Short mmCIF file of C-alpha atoms in Angstrom, two decimals:
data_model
loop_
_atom_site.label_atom_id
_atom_site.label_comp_id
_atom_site.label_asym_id
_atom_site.label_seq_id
_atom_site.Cartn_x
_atom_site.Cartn_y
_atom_site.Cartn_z
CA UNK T 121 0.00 0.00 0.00
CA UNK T 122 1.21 3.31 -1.11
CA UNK T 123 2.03 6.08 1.97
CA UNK T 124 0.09 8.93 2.13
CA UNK T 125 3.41 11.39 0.80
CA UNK T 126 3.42 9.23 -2.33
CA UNK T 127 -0.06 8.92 -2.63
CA UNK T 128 -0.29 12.86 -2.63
CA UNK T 129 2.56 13.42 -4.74
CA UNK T 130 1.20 11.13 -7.46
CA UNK T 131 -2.42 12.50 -7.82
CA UNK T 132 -0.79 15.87 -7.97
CA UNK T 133 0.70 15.02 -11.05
CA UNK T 134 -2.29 13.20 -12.74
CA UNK T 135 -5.31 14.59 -10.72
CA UNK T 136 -7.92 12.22 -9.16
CA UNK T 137 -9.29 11.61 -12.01
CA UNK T 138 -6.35 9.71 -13.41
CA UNK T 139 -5.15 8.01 -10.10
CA UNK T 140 -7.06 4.64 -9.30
CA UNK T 141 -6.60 2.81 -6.34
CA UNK T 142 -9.97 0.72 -5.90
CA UNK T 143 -10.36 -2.43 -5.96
CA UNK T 144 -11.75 -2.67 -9.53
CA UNK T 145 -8.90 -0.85 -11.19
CA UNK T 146 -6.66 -2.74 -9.46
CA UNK T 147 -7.71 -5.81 -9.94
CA UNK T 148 -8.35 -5.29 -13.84
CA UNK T 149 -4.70 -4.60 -14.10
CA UNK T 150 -3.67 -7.77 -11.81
CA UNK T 151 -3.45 -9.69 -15.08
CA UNK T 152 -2.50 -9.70 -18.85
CA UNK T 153 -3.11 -11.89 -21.81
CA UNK T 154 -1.12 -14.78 -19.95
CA UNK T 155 -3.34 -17.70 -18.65
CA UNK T 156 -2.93 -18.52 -14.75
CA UNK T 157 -0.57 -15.19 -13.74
CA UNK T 158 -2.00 -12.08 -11.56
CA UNK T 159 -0.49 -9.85 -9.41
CA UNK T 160 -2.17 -6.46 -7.55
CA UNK T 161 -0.61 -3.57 -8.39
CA UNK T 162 -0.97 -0.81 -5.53
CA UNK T 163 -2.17 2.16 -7.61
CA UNK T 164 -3.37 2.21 -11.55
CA UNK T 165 -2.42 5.83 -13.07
CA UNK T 166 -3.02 7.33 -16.74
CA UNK T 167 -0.65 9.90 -17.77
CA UNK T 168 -1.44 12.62 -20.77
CA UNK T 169 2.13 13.58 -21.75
CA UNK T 170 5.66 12.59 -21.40
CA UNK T 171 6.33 15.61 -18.29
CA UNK T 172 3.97 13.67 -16.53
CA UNK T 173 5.90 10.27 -17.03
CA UNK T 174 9.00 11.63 -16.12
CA UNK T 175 7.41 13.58 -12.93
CA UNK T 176 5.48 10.16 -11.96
CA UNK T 177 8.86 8.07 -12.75
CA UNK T 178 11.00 10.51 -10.19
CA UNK T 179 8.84 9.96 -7.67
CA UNK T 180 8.78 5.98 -8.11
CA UNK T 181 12.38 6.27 -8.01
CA UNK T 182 12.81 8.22 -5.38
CA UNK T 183 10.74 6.01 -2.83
CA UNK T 184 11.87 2.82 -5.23
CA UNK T 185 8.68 2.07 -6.09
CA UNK T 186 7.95 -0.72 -9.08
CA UNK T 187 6.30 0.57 -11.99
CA UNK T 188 4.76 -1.67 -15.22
CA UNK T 189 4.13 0.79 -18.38
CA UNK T 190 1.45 -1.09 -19.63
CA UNK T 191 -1.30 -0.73 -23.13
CA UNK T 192 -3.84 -3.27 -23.60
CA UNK T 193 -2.46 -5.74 -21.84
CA UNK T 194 -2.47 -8.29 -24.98
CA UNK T 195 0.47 -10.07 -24.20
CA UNK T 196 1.45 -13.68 -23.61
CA UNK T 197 4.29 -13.92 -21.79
CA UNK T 198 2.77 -12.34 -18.93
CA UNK T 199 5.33 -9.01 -19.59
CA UNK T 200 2.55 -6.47 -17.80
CA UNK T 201 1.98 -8.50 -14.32
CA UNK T 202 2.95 -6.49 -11.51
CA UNK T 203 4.53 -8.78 -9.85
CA UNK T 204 5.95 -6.45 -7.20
CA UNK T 205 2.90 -4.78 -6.76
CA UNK T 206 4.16 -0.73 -7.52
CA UNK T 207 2.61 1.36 -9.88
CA UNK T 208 0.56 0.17 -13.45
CA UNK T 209 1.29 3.07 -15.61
CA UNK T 210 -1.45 2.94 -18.15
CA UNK T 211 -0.21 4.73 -21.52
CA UNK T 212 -3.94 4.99 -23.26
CA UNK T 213 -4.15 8.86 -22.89
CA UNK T 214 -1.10 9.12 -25.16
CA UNK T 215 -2.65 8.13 -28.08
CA UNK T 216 -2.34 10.66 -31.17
CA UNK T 217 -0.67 10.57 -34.45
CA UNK T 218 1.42 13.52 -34.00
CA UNK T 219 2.51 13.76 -37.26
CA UNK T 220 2.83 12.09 -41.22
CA UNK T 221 5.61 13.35 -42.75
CA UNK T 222 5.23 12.84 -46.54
CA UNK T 223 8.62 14.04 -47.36
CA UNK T 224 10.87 11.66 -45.18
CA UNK T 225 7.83 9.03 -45.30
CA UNK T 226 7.64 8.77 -41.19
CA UNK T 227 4.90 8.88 -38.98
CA UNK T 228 5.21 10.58 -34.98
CA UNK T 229 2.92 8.41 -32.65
CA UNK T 230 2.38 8.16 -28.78
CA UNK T 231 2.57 4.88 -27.24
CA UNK T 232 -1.00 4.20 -26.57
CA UNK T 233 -2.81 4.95 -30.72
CA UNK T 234 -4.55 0.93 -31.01
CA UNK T 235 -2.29 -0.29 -33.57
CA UNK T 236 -5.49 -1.16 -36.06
CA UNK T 237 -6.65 2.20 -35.84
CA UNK T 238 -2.72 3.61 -36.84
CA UNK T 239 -2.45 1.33 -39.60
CA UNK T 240 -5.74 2.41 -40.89
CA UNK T 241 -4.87 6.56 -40.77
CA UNK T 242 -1.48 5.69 -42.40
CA UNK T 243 -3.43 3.99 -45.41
CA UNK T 244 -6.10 6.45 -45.82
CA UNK T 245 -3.04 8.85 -47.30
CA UNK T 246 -1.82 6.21 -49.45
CA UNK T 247 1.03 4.68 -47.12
CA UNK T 248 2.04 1.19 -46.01
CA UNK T 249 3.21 0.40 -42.40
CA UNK T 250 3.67 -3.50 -42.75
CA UNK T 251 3.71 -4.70 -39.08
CA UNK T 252 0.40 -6.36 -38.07
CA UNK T 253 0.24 -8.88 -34.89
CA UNK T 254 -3.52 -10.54 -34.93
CA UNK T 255 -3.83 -8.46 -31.92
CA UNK T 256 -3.82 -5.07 -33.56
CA UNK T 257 -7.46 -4.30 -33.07
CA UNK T 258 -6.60 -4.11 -29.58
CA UNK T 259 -3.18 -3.75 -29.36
CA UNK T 260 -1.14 -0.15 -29.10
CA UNK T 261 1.80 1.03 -30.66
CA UNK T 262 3.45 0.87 -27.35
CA UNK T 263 2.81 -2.55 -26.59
CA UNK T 264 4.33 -3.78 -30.23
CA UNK T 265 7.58 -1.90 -29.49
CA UNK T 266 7.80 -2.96 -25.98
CA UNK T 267 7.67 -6.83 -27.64
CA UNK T 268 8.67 -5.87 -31.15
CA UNK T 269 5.56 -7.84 -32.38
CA UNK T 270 5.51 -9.53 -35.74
CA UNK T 271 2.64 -10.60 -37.30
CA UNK T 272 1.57 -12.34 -40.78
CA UNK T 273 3.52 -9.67 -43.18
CA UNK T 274 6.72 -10.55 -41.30
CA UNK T 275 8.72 -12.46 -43.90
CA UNK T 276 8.25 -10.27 -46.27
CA UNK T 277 8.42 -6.75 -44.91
CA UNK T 278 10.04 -7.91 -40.99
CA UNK T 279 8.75 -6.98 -37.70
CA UNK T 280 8.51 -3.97 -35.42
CA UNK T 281 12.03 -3.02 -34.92
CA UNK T 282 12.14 -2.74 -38.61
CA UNK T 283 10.23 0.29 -39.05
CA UNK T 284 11.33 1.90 -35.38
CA UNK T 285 13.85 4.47 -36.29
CA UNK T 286 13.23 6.93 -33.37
CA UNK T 287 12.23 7.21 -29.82
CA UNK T 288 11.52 9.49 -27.00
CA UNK T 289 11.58 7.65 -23.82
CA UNK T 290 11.80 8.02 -20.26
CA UNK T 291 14.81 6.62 -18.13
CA UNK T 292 14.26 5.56 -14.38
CA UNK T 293 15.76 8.57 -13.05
CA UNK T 294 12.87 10.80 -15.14
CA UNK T 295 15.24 11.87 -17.37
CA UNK T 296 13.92 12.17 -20.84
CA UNK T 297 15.71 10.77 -23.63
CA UNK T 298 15.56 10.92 -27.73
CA UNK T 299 16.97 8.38 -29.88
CA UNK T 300 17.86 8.02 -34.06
CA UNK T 301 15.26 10.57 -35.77
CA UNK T 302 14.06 10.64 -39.46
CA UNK T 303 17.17 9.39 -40.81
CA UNK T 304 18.20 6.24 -42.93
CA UNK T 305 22.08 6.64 -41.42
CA UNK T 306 23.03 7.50 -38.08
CA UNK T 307 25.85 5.86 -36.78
CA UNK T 308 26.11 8.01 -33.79
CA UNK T 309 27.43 5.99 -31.05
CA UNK T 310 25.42 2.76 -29.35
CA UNK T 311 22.09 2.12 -31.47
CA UNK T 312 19.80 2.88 -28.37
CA UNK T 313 16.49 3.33 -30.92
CA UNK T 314 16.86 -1.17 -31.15
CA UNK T 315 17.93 -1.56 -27.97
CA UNK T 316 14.63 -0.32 -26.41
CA UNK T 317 12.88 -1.59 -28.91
CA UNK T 318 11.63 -5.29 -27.42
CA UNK T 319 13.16 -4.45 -23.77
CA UNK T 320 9.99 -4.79 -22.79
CA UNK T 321 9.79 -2.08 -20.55
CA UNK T 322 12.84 -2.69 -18.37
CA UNK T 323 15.49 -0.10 -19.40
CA UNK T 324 12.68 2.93 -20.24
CA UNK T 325 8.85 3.95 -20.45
CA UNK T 326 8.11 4.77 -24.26
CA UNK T 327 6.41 7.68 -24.72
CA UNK T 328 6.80 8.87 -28.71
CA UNK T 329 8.04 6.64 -31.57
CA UNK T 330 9.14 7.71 -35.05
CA UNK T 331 8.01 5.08 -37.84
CA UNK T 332 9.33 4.57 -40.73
CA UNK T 333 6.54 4.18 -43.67
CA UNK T 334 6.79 2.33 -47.48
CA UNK T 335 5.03 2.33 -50.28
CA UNK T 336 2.12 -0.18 -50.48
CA UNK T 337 1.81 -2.80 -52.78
CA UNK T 338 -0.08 -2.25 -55.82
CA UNK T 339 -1.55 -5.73 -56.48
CA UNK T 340 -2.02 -8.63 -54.56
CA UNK T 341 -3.01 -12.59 -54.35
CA UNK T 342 -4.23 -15.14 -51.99
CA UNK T 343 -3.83 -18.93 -52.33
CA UNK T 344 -4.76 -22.22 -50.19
CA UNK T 345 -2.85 -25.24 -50.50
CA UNK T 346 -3.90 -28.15 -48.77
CA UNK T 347 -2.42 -31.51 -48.06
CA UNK T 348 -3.09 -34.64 -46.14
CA UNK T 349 0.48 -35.18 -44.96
CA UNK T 350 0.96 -32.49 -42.34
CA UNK T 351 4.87 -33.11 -42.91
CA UNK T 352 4.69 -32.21 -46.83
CA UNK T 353 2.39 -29.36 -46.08
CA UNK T 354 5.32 -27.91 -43.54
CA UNK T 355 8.23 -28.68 -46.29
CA UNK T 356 6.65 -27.06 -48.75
CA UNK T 357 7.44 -23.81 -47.13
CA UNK T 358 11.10 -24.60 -46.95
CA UNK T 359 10.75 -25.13 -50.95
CA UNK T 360 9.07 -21.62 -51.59
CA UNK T 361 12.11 -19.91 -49.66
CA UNK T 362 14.51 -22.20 -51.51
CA UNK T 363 13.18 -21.13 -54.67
CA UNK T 364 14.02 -17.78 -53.98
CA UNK T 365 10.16 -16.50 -53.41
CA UNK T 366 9.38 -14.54 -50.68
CA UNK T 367 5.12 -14.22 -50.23
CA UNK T 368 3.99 -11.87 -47.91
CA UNK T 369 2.47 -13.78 -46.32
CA UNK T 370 2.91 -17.57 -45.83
CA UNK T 371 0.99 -19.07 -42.58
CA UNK T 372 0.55 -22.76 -41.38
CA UNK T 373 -2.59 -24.21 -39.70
CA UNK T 374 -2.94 -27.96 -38.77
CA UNK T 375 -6.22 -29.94 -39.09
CA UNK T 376 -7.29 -29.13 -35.19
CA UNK T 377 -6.84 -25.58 -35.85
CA UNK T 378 -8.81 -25.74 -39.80
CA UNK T 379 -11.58 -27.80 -37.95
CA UNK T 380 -12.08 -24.80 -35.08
CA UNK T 381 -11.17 -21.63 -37.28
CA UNK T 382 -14.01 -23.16 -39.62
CA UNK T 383 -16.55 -23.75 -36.82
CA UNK T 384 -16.08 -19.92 -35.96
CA UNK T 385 -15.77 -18.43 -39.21
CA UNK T 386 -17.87 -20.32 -41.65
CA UNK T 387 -15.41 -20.17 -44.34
CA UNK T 388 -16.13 -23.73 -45.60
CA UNK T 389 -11.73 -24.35 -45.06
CA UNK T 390 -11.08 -28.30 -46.05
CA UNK T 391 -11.87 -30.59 -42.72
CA UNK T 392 -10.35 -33.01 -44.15
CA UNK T 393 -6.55 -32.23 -44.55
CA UNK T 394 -4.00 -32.10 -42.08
CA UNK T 395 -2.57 -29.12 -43.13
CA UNK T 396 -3.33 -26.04 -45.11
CA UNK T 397 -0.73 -22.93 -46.09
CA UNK T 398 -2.33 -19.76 -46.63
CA UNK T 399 -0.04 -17.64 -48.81
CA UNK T 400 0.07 -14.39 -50.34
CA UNK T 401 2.06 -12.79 -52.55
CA UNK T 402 2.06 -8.54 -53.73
CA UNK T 403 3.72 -6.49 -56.06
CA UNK T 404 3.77 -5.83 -58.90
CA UNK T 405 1.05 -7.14 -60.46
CA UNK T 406 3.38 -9.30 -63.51
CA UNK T 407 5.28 -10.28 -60.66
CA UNK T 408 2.75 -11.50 -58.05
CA UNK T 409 1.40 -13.70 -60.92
CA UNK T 410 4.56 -15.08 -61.39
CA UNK T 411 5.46 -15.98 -58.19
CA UNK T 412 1.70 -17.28 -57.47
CA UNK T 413 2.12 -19.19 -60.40
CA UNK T 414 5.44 -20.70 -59.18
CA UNK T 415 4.18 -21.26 -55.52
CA UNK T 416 1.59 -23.54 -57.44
CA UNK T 417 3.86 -25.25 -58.67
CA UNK T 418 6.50 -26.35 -55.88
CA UNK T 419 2.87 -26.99 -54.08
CA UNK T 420 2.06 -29.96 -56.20
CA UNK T 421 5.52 -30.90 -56.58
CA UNK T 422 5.05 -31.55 -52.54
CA UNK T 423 2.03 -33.65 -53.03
CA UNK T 424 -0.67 -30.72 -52.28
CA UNK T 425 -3.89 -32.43 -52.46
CA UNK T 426 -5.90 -29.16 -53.32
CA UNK T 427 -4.96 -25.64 -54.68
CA UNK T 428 -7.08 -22.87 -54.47
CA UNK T 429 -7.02 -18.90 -55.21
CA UNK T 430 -9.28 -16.31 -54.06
CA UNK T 431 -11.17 -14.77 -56.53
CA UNK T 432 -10.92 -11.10 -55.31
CA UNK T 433 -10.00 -9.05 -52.43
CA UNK T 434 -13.26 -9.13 -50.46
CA UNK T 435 -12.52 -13.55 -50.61
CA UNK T 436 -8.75 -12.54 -49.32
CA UNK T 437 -9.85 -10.68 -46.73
CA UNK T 438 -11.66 -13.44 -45.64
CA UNK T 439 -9.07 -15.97 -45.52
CA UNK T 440 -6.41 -13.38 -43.65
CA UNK T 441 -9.34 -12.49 -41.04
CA UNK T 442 -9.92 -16.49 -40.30
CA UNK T 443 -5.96 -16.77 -39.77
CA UNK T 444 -5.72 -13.79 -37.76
CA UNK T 445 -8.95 -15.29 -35.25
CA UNK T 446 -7.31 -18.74 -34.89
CA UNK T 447 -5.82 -17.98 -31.49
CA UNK T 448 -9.83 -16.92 -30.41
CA UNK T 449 -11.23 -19.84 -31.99
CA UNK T 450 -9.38 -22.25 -30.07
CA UNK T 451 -9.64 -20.03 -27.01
CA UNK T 452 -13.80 -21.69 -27.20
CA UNK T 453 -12.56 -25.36 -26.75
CA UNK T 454 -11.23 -25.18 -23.01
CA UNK T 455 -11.21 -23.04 -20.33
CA UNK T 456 -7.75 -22.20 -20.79
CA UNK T 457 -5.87 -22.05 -23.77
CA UNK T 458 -2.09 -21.39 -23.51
CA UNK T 459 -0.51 -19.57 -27.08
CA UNK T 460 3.46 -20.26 -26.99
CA UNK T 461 6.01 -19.23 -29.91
CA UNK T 462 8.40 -21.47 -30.54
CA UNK T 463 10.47 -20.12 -33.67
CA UNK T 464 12.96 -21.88 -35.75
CA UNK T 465 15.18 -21.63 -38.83
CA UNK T 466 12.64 -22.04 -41.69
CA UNK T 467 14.40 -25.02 -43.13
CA UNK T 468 13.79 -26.78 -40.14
CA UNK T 469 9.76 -26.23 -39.96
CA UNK T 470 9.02 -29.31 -41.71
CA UNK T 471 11.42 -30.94 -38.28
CA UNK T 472 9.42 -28.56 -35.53
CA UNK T 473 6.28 -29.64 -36.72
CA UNK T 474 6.74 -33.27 -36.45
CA UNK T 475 8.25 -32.72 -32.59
CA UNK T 476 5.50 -30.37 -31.26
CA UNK T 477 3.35 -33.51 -32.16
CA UNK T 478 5.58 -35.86 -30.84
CA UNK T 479 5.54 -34.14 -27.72
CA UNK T 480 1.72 -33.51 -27.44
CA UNK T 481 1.63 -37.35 -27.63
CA UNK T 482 4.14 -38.00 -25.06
CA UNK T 483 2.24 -36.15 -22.82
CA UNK T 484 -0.98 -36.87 -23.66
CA UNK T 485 -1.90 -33.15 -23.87
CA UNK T 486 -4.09 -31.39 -26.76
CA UNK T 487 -1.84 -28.89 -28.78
CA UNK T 488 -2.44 -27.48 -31.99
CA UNK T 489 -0.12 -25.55 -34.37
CA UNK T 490 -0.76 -22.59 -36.19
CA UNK T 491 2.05 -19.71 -37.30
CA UNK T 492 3.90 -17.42 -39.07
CA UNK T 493 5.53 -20.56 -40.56
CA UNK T 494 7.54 -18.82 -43.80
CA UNK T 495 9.44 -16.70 -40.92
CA UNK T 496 10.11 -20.45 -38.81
CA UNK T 497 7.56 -18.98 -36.48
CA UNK T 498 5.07 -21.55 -34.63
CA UNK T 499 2.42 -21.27 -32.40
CA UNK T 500 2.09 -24.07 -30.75
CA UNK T 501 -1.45 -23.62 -28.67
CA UNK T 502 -2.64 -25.61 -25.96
CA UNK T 503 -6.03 -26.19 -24.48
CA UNK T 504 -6.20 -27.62 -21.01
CA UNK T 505 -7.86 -26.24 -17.57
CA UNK T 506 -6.42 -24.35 -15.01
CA UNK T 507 -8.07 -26.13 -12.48
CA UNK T 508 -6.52 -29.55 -13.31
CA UNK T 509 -3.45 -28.76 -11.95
CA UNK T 510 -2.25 -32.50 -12.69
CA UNK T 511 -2.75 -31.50 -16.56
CA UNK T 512 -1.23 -28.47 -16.52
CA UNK T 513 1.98 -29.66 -15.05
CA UNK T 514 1.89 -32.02 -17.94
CA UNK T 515 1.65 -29.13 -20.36
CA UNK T 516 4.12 -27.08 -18.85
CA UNK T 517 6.52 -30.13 -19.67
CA UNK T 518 5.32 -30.51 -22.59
CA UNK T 519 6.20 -26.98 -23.39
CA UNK T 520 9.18 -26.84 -22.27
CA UNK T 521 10.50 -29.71 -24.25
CA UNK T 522 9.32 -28.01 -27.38
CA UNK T 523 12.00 -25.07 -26.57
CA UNK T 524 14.47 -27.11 -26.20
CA UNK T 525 13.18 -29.26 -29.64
CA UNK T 526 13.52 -25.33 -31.03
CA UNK T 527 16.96 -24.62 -29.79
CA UNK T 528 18.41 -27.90 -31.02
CA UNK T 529 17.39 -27.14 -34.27
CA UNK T 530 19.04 -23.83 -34.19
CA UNK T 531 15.96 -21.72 -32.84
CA UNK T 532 14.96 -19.88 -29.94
CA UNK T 533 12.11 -19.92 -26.57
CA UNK T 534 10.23 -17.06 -28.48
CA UNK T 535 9.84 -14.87 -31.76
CA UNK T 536 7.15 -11.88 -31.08
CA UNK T 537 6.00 -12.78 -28.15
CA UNK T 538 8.60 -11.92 -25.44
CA UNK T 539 9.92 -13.19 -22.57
CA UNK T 540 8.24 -11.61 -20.01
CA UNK T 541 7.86 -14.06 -16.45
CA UNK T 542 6.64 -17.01 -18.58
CA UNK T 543 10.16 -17.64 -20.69
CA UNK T 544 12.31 -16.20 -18.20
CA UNK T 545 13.43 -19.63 -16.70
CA UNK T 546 14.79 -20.35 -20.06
CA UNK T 547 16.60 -17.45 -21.47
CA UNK T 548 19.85 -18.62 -20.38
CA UNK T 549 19.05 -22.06 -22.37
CA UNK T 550 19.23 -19.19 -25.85
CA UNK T 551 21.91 -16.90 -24.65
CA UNK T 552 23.73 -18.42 -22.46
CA UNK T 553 25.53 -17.53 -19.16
CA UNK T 554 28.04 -14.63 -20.47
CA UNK T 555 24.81 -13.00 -22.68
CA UNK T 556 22.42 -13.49 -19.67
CA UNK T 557 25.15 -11.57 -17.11
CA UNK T 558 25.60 -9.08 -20.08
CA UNK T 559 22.08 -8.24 -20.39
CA UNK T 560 21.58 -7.94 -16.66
CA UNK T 561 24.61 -5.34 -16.54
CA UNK T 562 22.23 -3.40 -19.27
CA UNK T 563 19.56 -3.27 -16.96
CA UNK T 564 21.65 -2.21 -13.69
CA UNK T 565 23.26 0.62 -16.08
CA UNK T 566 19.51 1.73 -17.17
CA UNK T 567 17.49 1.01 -13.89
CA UNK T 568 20.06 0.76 -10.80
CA UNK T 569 17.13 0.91 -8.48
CA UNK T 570 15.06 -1.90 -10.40
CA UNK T 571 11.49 0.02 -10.43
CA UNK T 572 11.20 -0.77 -14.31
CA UNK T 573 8.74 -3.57 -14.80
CA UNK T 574 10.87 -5.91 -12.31
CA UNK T 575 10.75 -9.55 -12.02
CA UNK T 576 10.08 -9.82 -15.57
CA UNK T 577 13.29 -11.17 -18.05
CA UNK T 578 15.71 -12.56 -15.76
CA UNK T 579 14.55 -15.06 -13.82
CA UNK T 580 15.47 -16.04 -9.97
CA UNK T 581 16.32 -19.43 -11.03
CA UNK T 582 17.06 -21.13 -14.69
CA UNK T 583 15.69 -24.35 -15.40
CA UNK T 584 17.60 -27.31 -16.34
CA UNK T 585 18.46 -28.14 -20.14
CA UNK T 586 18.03 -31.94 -20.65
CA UNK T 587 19.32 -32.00 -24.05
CA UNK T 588 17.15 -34.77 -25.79
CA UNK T 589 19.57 -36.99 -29.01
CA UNK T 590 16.84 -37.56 -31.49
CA UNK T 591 19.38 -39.01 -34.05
#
């Protein structure tokens, strides 16, 4: 419970208005998207500009009070628990488009603009800005920086920290910093812009990005291909890459995840295959019809038993929208559904595949697979029940012999979604001792009190790697 002094000293900043200490607010910002992880935070506030941030963050620091910048909350790895109770500093005030600058082709946002609605303004004058995690109806600007979220147009076009190229942001003394600017070059000392970027809100509070924007595409195509051998389905998108084709977009869904997505959208998908890819290529249009035309044909070559294109955009839209709900589809089966992201090299997704199965069976738990597959990025999804705890330990194993399946195939614990509490025990098993005591120097340098979103990345204790020989 917060003192009176700080109590005072807080709502002076905000006003009453924007200082919440009830039990409601409070206990709405216990939790995140993460399954089975709450924490009460002792005060919920809602800043309108970056002086108020810093004033709020001097205080914090001052009495070394925890604070957790937080947006919607969307996130998986349970990155916006407060585990050490402290302050949830809720960014959803800050949410303009400050500026579209059609000369350098940026955009200046706050942290808490809903990433759909962004995306949406920025195409309205003719622009392109690529990144789009499925949760970017909901989702802020903020919160993909904070995780550098992917999303389906990430092989293609990358993630996040592609398009980041400048940052105000506030330090945990309240200092406020800037970083890169509308530039292409700047080789200006330590890159600071990337290193925030997916810090996940340990080393600063975010409270203005600088985006770079593209050109959009002019034309482009949707395709299904559908197989009955789950294993051909997942080497066909090694073939595509080795081809030298890069779609846009190039996603994986397994016959549990068809058979639900189709129960909730009523697209009519094939409940009969194992697998489906749902690809799209843009461009140019000569080119797009090329490379469709291509796709089609390493497709067959790997045994697809059906091949079909949408007919126009309306039909693409359709197909993209079913993809992007698979995650609340599945959420309908059991009472609680548990979204990991395993990622590995994409000439090893064809491998992955086969061992998230493996595993399910093992131990007897119900996972299906969905993902970013052209970018080696799976979602592996399970559906158990938080009140069988006997199941959910068996899930948790099961999970945590899929990252090590991922780093012995030359992957990593996760690839958008961050590591948050949930991966912490295993971020050692990716980086190692000397890059684990490296990054917690970083975060000593940035936060020497450890008020920033504590308890979150490095974890008290790392869990045993029993290296499994498949061979």
């Amino acid at each position: 419970m917060l003192n009176d002094e700080v109590r005072r000293q807080l709502i002076e900043i905000v006003g009453e208005a924007y200082f919440k200490d009830d039990s409601h607010s409070l206990v709405t910002h216990s939790y995140d998207g993460t399954p089975m992880l709450q924490a009460l935070p002792n005060a919920v506030m809602y800043p309108e500009n970056t002086a108020q941030v810093s004033r709020i963050i001097k205080v914090l620091n001052n009495y070394c009070i925890p604070i957790v910048s937080r947006g919607s909350g969307t996130n998986l790895s349970a990155g916006t628990v407060p585990v050490q109770g402290g302050i949830v500093l809720v960014m959803h005030r800050m949410n303009r488009l400050l500026e579209v600058d059609l000369e350098n082709l940026t955009a200046t946002v706050q942290p808490g603009m809903i990433t759909k609605q962004f995306i949406t303004r920025i195409e309205e004058l003719g622009l392109f800005y690529p990144p789009d995690p499925s949760s970017m109806v909901i989702s802020t600007i903020g919160g993909n920086i904070a995780e550098s979220s992917g999303g389906l147009r990430g092989l293609k076009y990358g993630t996040t920290k592609d398009y980041v190229i400048g940052l105000e942001a506030v330090l945990a003394n309240g200092d406020i910093i800037r970083t890169g600017g509308k530039l292409m070059k700047d080789v200006a000392g330590y890159d600071l812009t990337k290193l925030l970027v997916g810090s996940e809100g340990t080393l600063a509070v975010i409270t203005e990005a600088t985006l770079k924007l593209i050109p959009p595409p002019k034309y482009k195509k949707t395709m299904l291909a559908m197989y009955k051998d789950i294993y051909k389905a997942a080497r066909t998108v090694s073939k595509i890459i080795e081809n030298r084709i890069i779609p846009a977009t190039l996603e994986f869904l397994d016959n549990p995840t068809i058979r639900v997505v189709d129960d909730y959208a009523k697209l009519g998908l094939p409940r009969d295959m194992e697998a489906i890819l749902l690809i799209e290529q843009d461009g140019d249009a000569e080119m797009v019809e090329r490379d469709i035309a291509r796709i089609e044909e390493i497709c067959r070559a790997e045994q697809a038993d059906r091949i079909s294109v949408a007919e126009n955009e309306e039909e693409s839209l359709k197909l993209l929208t079913a993809r992007r709900s698979a995650f609340t589809a599945l959420a309908r089966l059991r009472p609680t559904t548990i979204l990991e992201d395993a990622t590995v090299p994409r000439s090893k997704i064809a491998e992955m595949v086969l061992e998230i199965n493996r595993i399910a069976k093992k131990y007897d738990v119900q996972i299906c697979t969905f993902g970013h597959a052209g970018d080696g990025n799976l979602h592996p999804t399970a559906m158990t029940d938080a009140r069988n705890p006997e199941e959910v330990h068996r899930v948790e194993e099961a999970f945590e012999e899929i990252f090590e399946a991922a780093i012995r195939l030359g992957g990593t614990i996760t690839g958008e979604h961050g590591v948050g509490i949930v991966k912490a025990p295993y971020l050692e098993w990716k980086v190692g001792d000397a890059g684990l005591t490296m990054m917690k120097g970083i975060k000593k340098v940035f936060d020497p009190n450890n008020i920033l979103n504590p308890g979150k990345m490095f974890a008290k204790e790392t869990r045993k790697r029993v290296v499994i020989d498949r061979g």
